[in-house]
Short mmCIF file of N, CA and C in Angstrom, two decimals:
data_model
loop_
_atom_site.label_atom_id
_atom_site.label_comp_id
_atom_site.label_asym_id
_atom_site.label_seq_id
_atom_site.Cartn_x
_atom_site.Cartn_y
_atom_site.Cartn_z
N UNK A 1 48.22 138.35 108.07
CA UNK A 1 48.00 140.03 108.27
C UNK A 1 46.42 139.82 108.64
N UNK A 2 46.78 140.96 109.19
CA UNK A 2 45.30 141.64 109.25
C UNK A 2 44.15 142.35 108.19
N UNK A 3 42.75 142.20 108.33
CA UNK A 3 42.13 142.82 107.30
C UNK A 3 42.41 144.49 106.74
N UNK A 4 43.31 145.33 107.58
CA UNK A 4 43.83 146.39 107.45
C UNK A 4 44.94 146.23 106.51
N UNK A 5 46.04 145.53 106.67
CA UNK A 5 46.82 145.25 106.76
C UNK A 5 46.80 144.64 105.03
N UNK A 6 46.07 144.18 104.57
CA UNK A 6 45.54 143.12 103.54
C UNK A 6 45.48 144.43 102.51
N UNK A 7 43.78 145.20 103.17
CA UNK A 7 43.88 146.73 102.33
C UNK A 7 44.59 147.17 101.70
N UNK A 8 46.20 147.87 102.27
CA UNK A 8 47.17 148.06 102.28
C UNK A 8 48.02 148.03 101.29
N UNK A 9 48.00 146.54 101.66
CA UNK A 9 49.17 145.66 100.62
C UNK A 9 48.26 145.37 99.16
N UNK A 10 46.84 145.11 99.27
CA UNK A 10 46.28 145.57 97.99
C UNK A 10 46.61 146.55 96.98
N UNK A 11 46.34 147.77 97.54
CA UNK A 11 46.71 149.12 97.07
C UNK A 11 48.02 149.07 96.60
N UNK A 12 48.99 148.61 96.99
CA UNK A 12 50.50 148.66 96.34
C UNK A 12 51.14 147.30 95.18
N UNK A 13 50.03 146.38 95.67
CA UNK A 13 50.24 145.53 94.70
C UNK A 13 49.54 145.49 93.23
N UNK A 14 48.74 146.97 93.02
CA UNK A 14 47.93 147.14 91.85
C UNK A 14 48.48 147.63 90.29
N UNK A 15 49.40 148.31 90.68
CA UNK A 15 50.28 148.82 89.32
C UNK A 15 51.10 148.03 88.84
N UNK A 16 51.19 148.26 87.71
CA UNK A 16 52.34 147.35 86.85
C UNK A 16 53.41 147.90 87.27
N UNK A 17 54.63 146.81 87.62
CA UNK A 17 55.64 147.36 87.89
C UNK A 17 56.92 146.74 86.62
N UNK A 18 57.91 147.14 86.83
CA UNK A 18 59.10 146.52 85.71
C UNK A 18 60.22 146.49 86.82
N UNK A 19 61.27 145.76 86.47
CA UNK A 19 62.33 145.32 87.01
C UNK A 19 63.65 145.29 85.87
N UNK A 20 64.85 145.86 85.89
CA UNK A 20 65.83 145.50 85.19
C UNK A 20 67.12 144.94 86.23
N UNK A 21 67.67 143.99 85.44
CA UNK A 21 69.01 143.13 86.27
C UNK A 21 68.93 141.80 85.26
N UNK A 22 70.00 140.89 85.78
CA UNK A 22 70.23 140.05 85.16
C UNK A 22 70.25 138.65 85.44
N UNK A 23 69.70 138.13 84.76
CA UNK A 23 68.96 137.04 84.47
C UNK A 23 69.56 135.77 84.61
N UNK A 24 69.92 135.45 86.45
CA UNK A 24 71.02 134.45 86.42
C UNK A 24 71.03 132.94 86.72
N UNK A 25 69.61 132.88 87.47
CA UNK A 25 69.29 131.58 87.73
C UNK A 25 67.67 131.15 87.49
N UNK A 26 67.13 129.93 86.89
CA UNK A 26 65.94 130.03 86.14
C UNK A 26 65.57 128.48 86.77
N UNK A 27 64.66 127.82 87.39
CA UNK A 27 64.23 126.78 87.58
C UNK A 27 62.77 127.01 87.78
N UNK A 28 62.30 125.55 87.32
CA UNK A 28 61.10 125.19 87.69
C UNK A 28 60.12 124.95 89.15
N UNK A 29 59.42 125.66 89.50
CA UNK A 29 58.74 125.74 90.90
C UNK A 29 57.82 124.34 91.13
N UNK A 30 57.84 124.50 92.24
CA UNK A 30 57.61 123.04 93.06
C UNK A 30 55.61 123.18 92.42
N UNK A 31 54.82 122.17 92.83
CA UNK A 31 53.79 121.88 92.34
C UNK A 31 52.98 122.85 93.35
N UNK A 32 52.30 123.88 93.13
CA UNK A 32 51.77 124.30 94.09
C UNK A 32 49.68 124.42 93.73
N UNK A 33 48.86 124.57 95.03
CA UNK A 33 47.55 124.72 94.75
C UNK A 33 47.16 125.15 93.42
N UNK A 34 47.65 126.47 93.29
CA UNK A 34 47.28 127.45 92.43
C UNK A 34 47.29 127.06 91.08
N UNK A 35 48.22 125.83 90.63
CA UNK A 35 48.06 125.30 89.70
C UNK A 35 47.89 123.72 89.46
N UNK A 36 46.94 123.41 89.90
CA UNK A 36 45.97 122.72 90.41
C UNK A 36 47.10 121.06 91.37
N UNK A 37 48.13 121.51 91.74
CA UNK A 37 49.56 120.99 92.23
C UNK A 37 50.02 120.32 91.36
N UNK A 38 50.47 120.16 90.00
CA UNK A 38 50.34 119.65 88.84
C UNK A 38 51.75 119.89 88.78
N UNK A 39 52.58 118.79 88.96
CA UNK A 39 54.20 118.87 88.32
C UNK A 39 54.60 119.63 87.03
N UNK A 40 53.59 119.37 85.95
CA UNK A 40 53.69 119.69 84.88
C UNK A 40 53.11 120.99 84.40
N UNK A 41 52.27 121.35 85.31
CA UNK A 41 51.93 122.82 85.00
C UNK A 41 52.44 123.89 86.02
N UNK A 42 53.48 124.55 86.11
CA UNK A 42 54.04 124.81 87.36
C UNK A 42 54.38 126.59 86.86
N UNK A 43 54.98 127.22 87.97
CA UNK A 43 55.82 128.43 88.14
C UNK A 43 56.88 128.30 87.39
N UNK A 44 57.59 129.71 86.74
CA UNK A 44 59.05 129.16 86.38
C UNK A 44 59.63 130.53 87.62
N UNK A 45 60.61 130.18 88.36
CA UNK A 45 61.52 131.12 89.38
C UNK A 45 62.73 131.40 88.44
N UNK A 46 62.74 133.32 88.76
CA UNK A 46 63.55 133.77 87.68
C UNK A 46 64.52 134.31 89.19
N UNK A 47 65.30 134.29 89.07
CA UNK A 47 66.21 135.26 89.82
C UNK A 47 66.95 136.07 89.35
N UNK A 48 67.26 137.17 89.37
CA UNK A 48 67.38 138.88 88.98
C UNK A 48 68.41 139.33 89.90
N UNK A 49 69.35 139.59 89.80
CA UNK A 49 70.86 140.14 89.93
C UNK A 49 70.74 141.37 89.52
N UNK A 50 71.81 142.32 90.53
CA UNK A 50 71.78 143.43 89.73
C UNK A 50 72.99 143.60 89.15
N UNK A 51 74.25 142.73 89.48
CA UNK A 51 75.12 142.47 88.47
C UNK A 51 75.02 140.60 88.71
N UNK A 52 76.02 140.57 87.31
CA UNK A 52 75.97 139.04 86.69
C UNK A 52 77.03 138.47 87.37
N UNK A 53 76.84 137.57 88.37
CA UNK A 53 78.32 137.06 88.31
C UNK A 53 78.22 135.34 87.45
N UNK A 54 79.54 135.10 87.40
CA UNK A 54 80.37 134.08 86.65
C UNK A 54 80.25 132.49 87.19
N UNK A 55 79.42 132.55 88.04
CA UNK A 55 78.92 131.44 88.92
C UNK A 55 77.06 130.91 89.08
N UNK A 56 76.99 129.92 89.92
CA UNK A 56 75.94 129.78 90.27
C UNK A 56 75.63 130.17 91.68
N UNK A 57 74.46 131.05 92.69
CA UNK A 57 75.00 131.37 93.53
C UNK A 57 75.54 130.61 95.10
N UNK A 58 76.48 131.61 95.49
CA UNK A 58 76.90 130.79 96.48
C UNK A 58 77.18 131.98 97.85
N UNK A 59 77.57 131.22 99.06
CA UNK A 59 77.99 132.09 99.95
C UNK A 59 79.01 133.36 99.66
N UNK A 60 78.15 134.43 100.18
CA UNK A 60 79.01 136.13 100.12
C UNK A 60 78.44 136.48 99.17
N UNK A 61 77.63 136.07 97.97
CA UNK A 61 76.68 136.81 96.56
C UNK A 61 75.87 137.35 97.17
N UNK A 62 75.29 138.88 96.43
CA UNK A 62 74.10 139.29 97.37
C UNK A 62 72.82 138.26 96.65
N UNK A 63 71.37 138.67 97.66
CA UNK A 63 70.70 137.88 97.08
C UNK A 63 70.09 138.42 96.10
N UNK A 64 69.13 137.88 95.16
CA UNK A 64 68.84 138.08 93.84
C UNK A 64 66.75 138.61 94.26
N UNK A 65 65.83 139.53 93.52
CA UNK A 65 65.01 139.41 93.62
C UNK A 65 64.72 138.40 92.59
N UNK A 66 63.11 137.89 93.81
CA UNK A 66 62.52 136.78 92.47
C UNK A 66 61.19 137.25 91.62
N UNK A 67 61.52 136.69 90.42
CA UNK A 67 60.07 136.89 89.50
C UNK A 67 59.73 135.61 88.96
N UNK A 68 58.22 135.20 88.71
CA UNK A 68 57.85 134.29 88.33
C UNK A 68 57.18 134.44 86.88
N UNK A 69 57.06 133.42 86.33
CA UNK A 69 56.03 133.28 85.10
C UNK A 69 55.88 132.41 85.70
N UNK A 70 54.22 131.98 85.41
CA UNK A 70 53.00 131.50 85.85
C UNK A 70 52.85 130.88 84.26
N UNK A 71 52.00 129.76 83.94
CA UNK A 71 51.30 129.19 83.08
C UNK A 71 50.64 129.87 82.48
N UNK A 72 49.81 130.49 83.16
CA UNK A 72 49.26 131.56 82.65
C UNK A 72 49.81 132.59 81.44
N UNK A 73 50.68 133.00 81.80
CA UNK A 73 51.70 134.34 80.69
C UNK A 73 52.66 133.42 80.24
N UNK A 74 53.40 132.32 80.82
CA UNK A 74 54.08 131.51 79.22
C UNK A 74 54.22 131.92 77.84
N UNK A 75 52.43 131.73 78.10
CA UNK A 75 52.51 131.52 76.10
C UNK A 75 52.58 132.66 75.66
N UNK A 76 52.11 134.07 76.24
CA UNK A 76 52.33 135.13 75.68
C UNK A 76 54.12 135.44 75.77
N UNK A 77 54.80 135.45 76.49
CA UNK A 77 56.20 135.66 76.99
C UNK A 77 57.31 134.72 75.13
N UNK A 78 56.45 133.25 75.43
CA UNK A 78 56.77 132.28 74.47
C UNK A 78 56.39 133.20 72.96
N UNK A 79 55.46 133.43 72.64
CA UNK A 79 55.20 134.13 71.57
C UNK A 79 55.96 135.31 71.25
N UNK A 80 56.13 136.48 72.29
CA UNK A 80 57.36 137.38 71.73
C UNK A 80 58.39 137.29 71.71
N UNK A 81 58.93 135.12 71.20
CA UNK A 81 60.20 135.40 71.07
C UNK A 81 61.27 135.33 72.37
N UNK A 82 60.40 135.43 73.47
CA UNK A 82 61.44 134.94 74.86
C UNK A 82 61.58 133.35 74.87
N UNK A 83 62.85 133.26 75.10
CA UNK A 83 63.36 132.01 75.75
C UNK A 83 64.36 132.11 76.54
N UNK A 84 63.76 131.34 77.92
CA UNK A 84 64.46 131.69 79.54
C UNK A 84 65.57 130.93 79.11
N UNK A 85 65.83 130.05 78.72
CA UNK A 85 67.11 129.12 78.52
C UNK A 85 67.85 130.13 77.66
N UNK A 86 67.91 130.91 76.61
CA UNK A 86 69.05 131.44 75.67
C UNK A 86 69.44 132.90 76.78
N UNK A 87 68.48 133.36 78.11
CA UNK A 87 68.94 134.40 78.81
C UNK A 87 69.15 134.60 80.13
N UNK A 88 69.35 133.12 80.69
CA UNK A 88 69.43 132.44 82.40
C UNK A 88 70.91 132.30 82.11
N UNK A 89 71.86 132.87 82.69
CA UNK A 89 73.33 132.09 83.12
C UNK A 89 73.00 130.17 83.46
N UNK A 90 72.08 129.91 84.12
CA UNK A 90 72.23 128.64 85.21
C UNK A 90 70.75 128.22 85.32
N UNK A 91 70.88 127.13 85.18
CA UNK A 91 69.33 126.60 85.83
C UNK A 91 69.62 125.55 86.60
N UNK A 92 68.56 125.55 87.46
CA UNK A 92 68.61 124.77 88.60
C UNK A 92 67.50 123.07 88.28
N UNK A 93 68.12 121.86 88.47
CA UNK A 93 67.84 120.71 87.38
C UNK A 93 66.93 120.04 88.45
N UNK A 94 66.24 119.19 88.53
CA UNK A 94 65.34 118.57 89.64
C UNK A 94 65.66 118.16 90.40
N UNK A 95 67.23 117.57 90.44
CA UNK A 95 67.94 117.14 91.57
C UNK A 95 68.77 118.47 92.10
N UNK A 96 68.33 119.32 91.89
CA UNK A 96 68.83 120.65 92.81
C UNK A 96 69.76 120.92 92.49
N UNK A 97 70.94 120.02 91.23
CA UNK A 97 72.28 120.82 90.98
C UNK A 97 72.21 121.84 89.93
N UNK A 98 73.15 123.03 89.93
CA UNK A 98 73.33 124.17 88.66
C UNK A 98 74.04 123.44 87.67
N UNK A 99 73.29 123.63 86.09
CA UNK A 99 73.65 123.73 85.31
C UNK A 99 74.02 124.48 84.59
N UNK A 100 75.31 124.90 83.44
CA UNK A 100 75.50 126.48 83.16
C UNK A 100 75.01 125.84 81.84
N UNK A 101 74.49 127.02 80.98
CA UNK A 101 73.28 126.95 79.71
C UNK A 101 74.71 127.48 79.02
N UNK A 102 76.03 127.74 79.21
CA UNK A 102 76.74 127.95 78.21
C UNK A 102 77.07 129.41 77.81
N UNK A 103 76.25 130.44 78.65
CA UNK A 103 76.91 131.92 78.18
C UNK A 103 76.24 132.28 79.47
N UNK A 104 76.81 133.57 79.20
CA UNK A 104 76.83 134.87 80.23
C UNK A 104 75.24 135.00 80.60
N UNK A 105 74.75 135.30 82.10
CA UNK A 105 73.71 136.00 82.02
C UNK A 105 73.16 137.21 81.03
N UNK A 106 72.51 137.30 80.90
CA UNK A 106 71.79 138.44 80.16
C UNK A 106 70.98 139.61 80.76
N UNK A 107 71.00 140.70 80.52
CA UNK A 107 70.39 142.01 81.15
C UNK A 107 69.02 141.71 80.86
N UNK A 108 67.69 141.65 81.35
CA UNK A 108 66.44 141.91 80.86
C UNK A 108 65.70 142.58 81.72
N UNK A 109 64.79 143.14 81.02
CA UNK A 109 63.61 143.82 81.75
C UNK A 109 62.42 143.45 81.98
N UNK A 110 61.59 143.08 83.06
CA UNK A 110 61.03 141.98 83.73
C UNK A 110 59.29 143.23 83.98
N UNK A 111 58.42 142.64 83.57
CA UNK A 111 57.43 143.97 83.43
C UNK A 111 56.30 142.91 84.06
N UNK A 112 55.11 143.03 85.09
CA UNK A 112 54.06 142.56 85.57
C UNK A 112 54.17 142.94 86.95
N UNK A 113 53.25 141.99 87.99
CA UNK A 113 52.64 142.83 89.37
C UNK A 113 53.27 142.64 90.27
N UNK A 114 53.36 143.20 90.90
CA UNK A 114 54.16 143.35 92.16
C UNK A 114 53.53 142.45 92.98
N UNK A 115 54.14 141.46 94.08
CA UNK A 115 53.82 140.61 95.15
C UNK A 115 54.28 140.65 96.00
N UNK A 116 53.60 140.56 97.49
CA UNK A 116 54.34 139.96 98.39
C UNK A 116 53.68 139.10 98.99
N UNK A 117 55.05 138.60 98.61
CA UNK A 117 54.34 136.96 99.29
C UNK A 117 55.51 136.65 100.61
N UNK A 118 54.39 137.10 101.61
CA UNK A 118 54.58 136.53 103.32
C UNK A 118 54.76 135.48 103.32
N UNK A 119 54.47 134.25 102.59
CA UNK A 119 55.18 133.29 103.14
C UNK A 119 56.77 132.99 103.09
N UNK A 120 57.10 133.78 102.29
CA UNK A 120 58.49 133.71 102.83
C UNK A 120 59.15 135.10 102.80
N UNK A 121 59.12 135.35 103.96
CA UNK A 121 59.18 136.69 104.66
C UNK A 121 59.62 136.72 106.01
N UNK A 122 60.23 135.31 106.10
CA UNK A 122 61.51 134.95 107.18
C UNK A 122 62.87 135.28 107.36
N UNK A 123 63.66 135.26 108.77
CA UNK A 123 65.30 135.94 107.89
C UNK A 123 65.58 134.44 107.41
N UNK A 124 64.83 132.94 107.41
CA UNK A 124 66.08 132.72 106.52
C UNK A 124 65.70 132.44 105.16
N UNK A 125 64.64 133.47 104.66
CA UNK A 125 64.23 133.31 103.28
C UNK A 125 64.84 134.82 102.78
N UNK A 126 64.80 136.08 103.42
CA UNK A 126 65.27 136.99 103.03
C UNK A 126 66.26 137.79 103.90
N UNK A 127 67.03 138.22 103.00
CA UNK A 127 68.37 139.22 103.50
C UNK A 127 69.35 139.56 102.31
N UNK A 128 70.55 140.57 102.40
CA UNK A 128 71.08 141.03 101.89
C UNK A 128 72.23 140.12 100.80
N UNK A 129 72.75 139.30 101.90
CA UNK A 129 73.79 138.25 101.13
C UNK A 129 73.29 137.06 101.46
N UNK A 130 73.76 135.92 100.87
CA UNK A 130 73.51 134.49 101.01
C UNK A 130 74.52 134.06 101.85
N UNK A 131 74.20 133.27 102.97
CA UNK A 131 74.78 132.74 103.99
C UNK A 131 75.73 131.31 104.08
N UNK A 132 74.51 130.92 103.20
CA UNK A 132 74.99 128.95 103.22
C UNK A 132 74.25 128.83 101.89
N UNK A 133 74.99 127.40 101.66
CA UNK A 133 74.19 126.71 100.87
C UNK A 133 73.53 125.11 101.44
N UNK A 134 72.45 125.02 101.35
CA UNK A 134 71.70 123.71 102.26
C UNK A 134 72.40 122.73 102.00
N UNK A 135 72.35 121.45 102.57
CA UNK A 135 72.43 120.12 101.99
C UNK A 135 71.37 119.62 101.13
N UNK A 136 70.59 120.19 100.71
CA UNK A 136 69.32 120.28 99.86
C UNK A 136 69.83 120.88 98.65
N UNK A 137 70.94 121.88 98.77
CA UNK A 137 71.65 122.49 97.63
C UNK A 137 70.61 123.96 97.25
N UNK A 138 69.54 124.75 97.78
CA UNK A 138 69.40 125.80 98.06
C UNK A 138 70.18 126.83 98.87
N UNK A 139 70.17 127.91 98.31
CA UNK A 139 71.19 129.37 99.01
C UNK A 139 70.00 129.57 100.16
N UNK A 140 70.68 130.27 100.62
CA UNK A 140 70.47 130.80 102.36
C UNK A 140 70.50 131.96 102.70
N UNK A 141 70.10 133.15 103.41
CA UNK A 141 68.64 133.15 102.60
C UNK A 141 68.57 133.56 100.90
N UNK A 142 67.65 133.05 100.16
CA UNK A 142 67.14 132.59 98.72
C UNK A 142 66.65 134.10 97.79
N UNK A 143 66.40 135.16 99.03
CA UNK A 143 65.89 136.45 98.14
C UNK A 143 66.24 137.53 98.73
N UNK A 144 66.22 138.85 98.39
CA UNK A 144 66.36 140.10 98.98
C UNK A 144 65.36 140.77 99.46
N UNK A 145 64.01 140.20 99.45
CA UNK A 145 63.04 140.90 99.56
C UNK A 145 61.85 139.91 99.42
N UNK A 146 60.50 140.23 100.29
CA UNK A 146 59.27 138.65 100.05
C UNK A 146 58.84 139.69 98.75
N UNK A 147 58.85 141.18 98.25
CA UNK A 147 58.62 141.78 97.11
C UNK A 147 58.88 140.48 95.98
N UNK A 148 58.14 140.42 95.42
CA UNK A 148 58.57 139.69 93.84
C UNK A 148 57.92 140.33 92.60
N UNK A 149 58.29 140.28 91.62
CA UNK A 149 56.55 140.48 90.19
C UNK A 149 56.63 139.26 89.82
N UNK A 150 55.24 138.71 89.89
CA UNK A 150 54.87 137.43 90.09
C UNK A 150 52.52 138.04 89.53
N UNK A 151 52.51 138.15 88.50
CA UNK A 151 53.26 137.33 87.20
C UNK A 151 53.93 138.25 86.39
N UNK A 152 55.44 137.32 85.95
CA UNK A 152 55.77 138.19 84.92
C UNK A 152 54.63 137.96 84.06
N UNK A 153 54.97 139.46 82.75
CA UNK A 153 53.93 139.10 81.66
C UNK A 153 54.35 139.60 80.95
N UNK A 154 55.67 139.95 80.60
CA UNK A 154 56.60 140.60 79.37
C UNK A 154 58.30 140.49 80.25
N UNK A 155 58.69 139.63 79.19
CA UNK A 155 60.37 140.17 79.52
C UNK A 155 60.86 141.05 78.52
N UNK A 156 62.03 142.15 78.42
CA UNK A 156 62.34 142.47 77.12
C UNK A 156 63.97 142.36 77.56
N UNK A 157 64.47 141.42 76.62
CA UNK A 157 65.94 141.27 76.20
C UNK A 157 66.68 142.75 76.07
N UNK A 158 67.62 143.37 77.15
CA UNK A 158 68.29 144.43 76.59
C UNK A 158 69.86 144.37 76.63
N UNK A 159 70.12 142.65 76.62
CA UNK A 159 71.39 142.70 75.86
C UNK A 159 71.60 141.36 74.69
#
């Protein structure tokens, strides 16, 4: 991004936003430099869908909005009594397989800051419908937009 594009983006990222949908899939994010490249100190990725499917993401399904809980916000969310494992329908395991939590996706409202993830703004990342599952277990595209809520600072359980 050039400096003018970055300035315009900063205005859009400043206000707090909320998103309501179904928490279908949750998984630990990869080691990132912003989290000291730690595998233990990581973001939690939440995939929020408009409607709750009864299966993990697969070709033909709509793509989700990505939201992330950071190590710096997870304790406040935990102290509010929110447990992601009680809200998500599926978890992605470290081997990239999907594990059912044994219950349906819960409707939630996530509150946090809008963030434009320009690193994940290519055709392989963004699209309206999942086209394929890679040999590594990832669905492609894997997000509806490069906009995400990151960090999530509060989660309200709506059902």
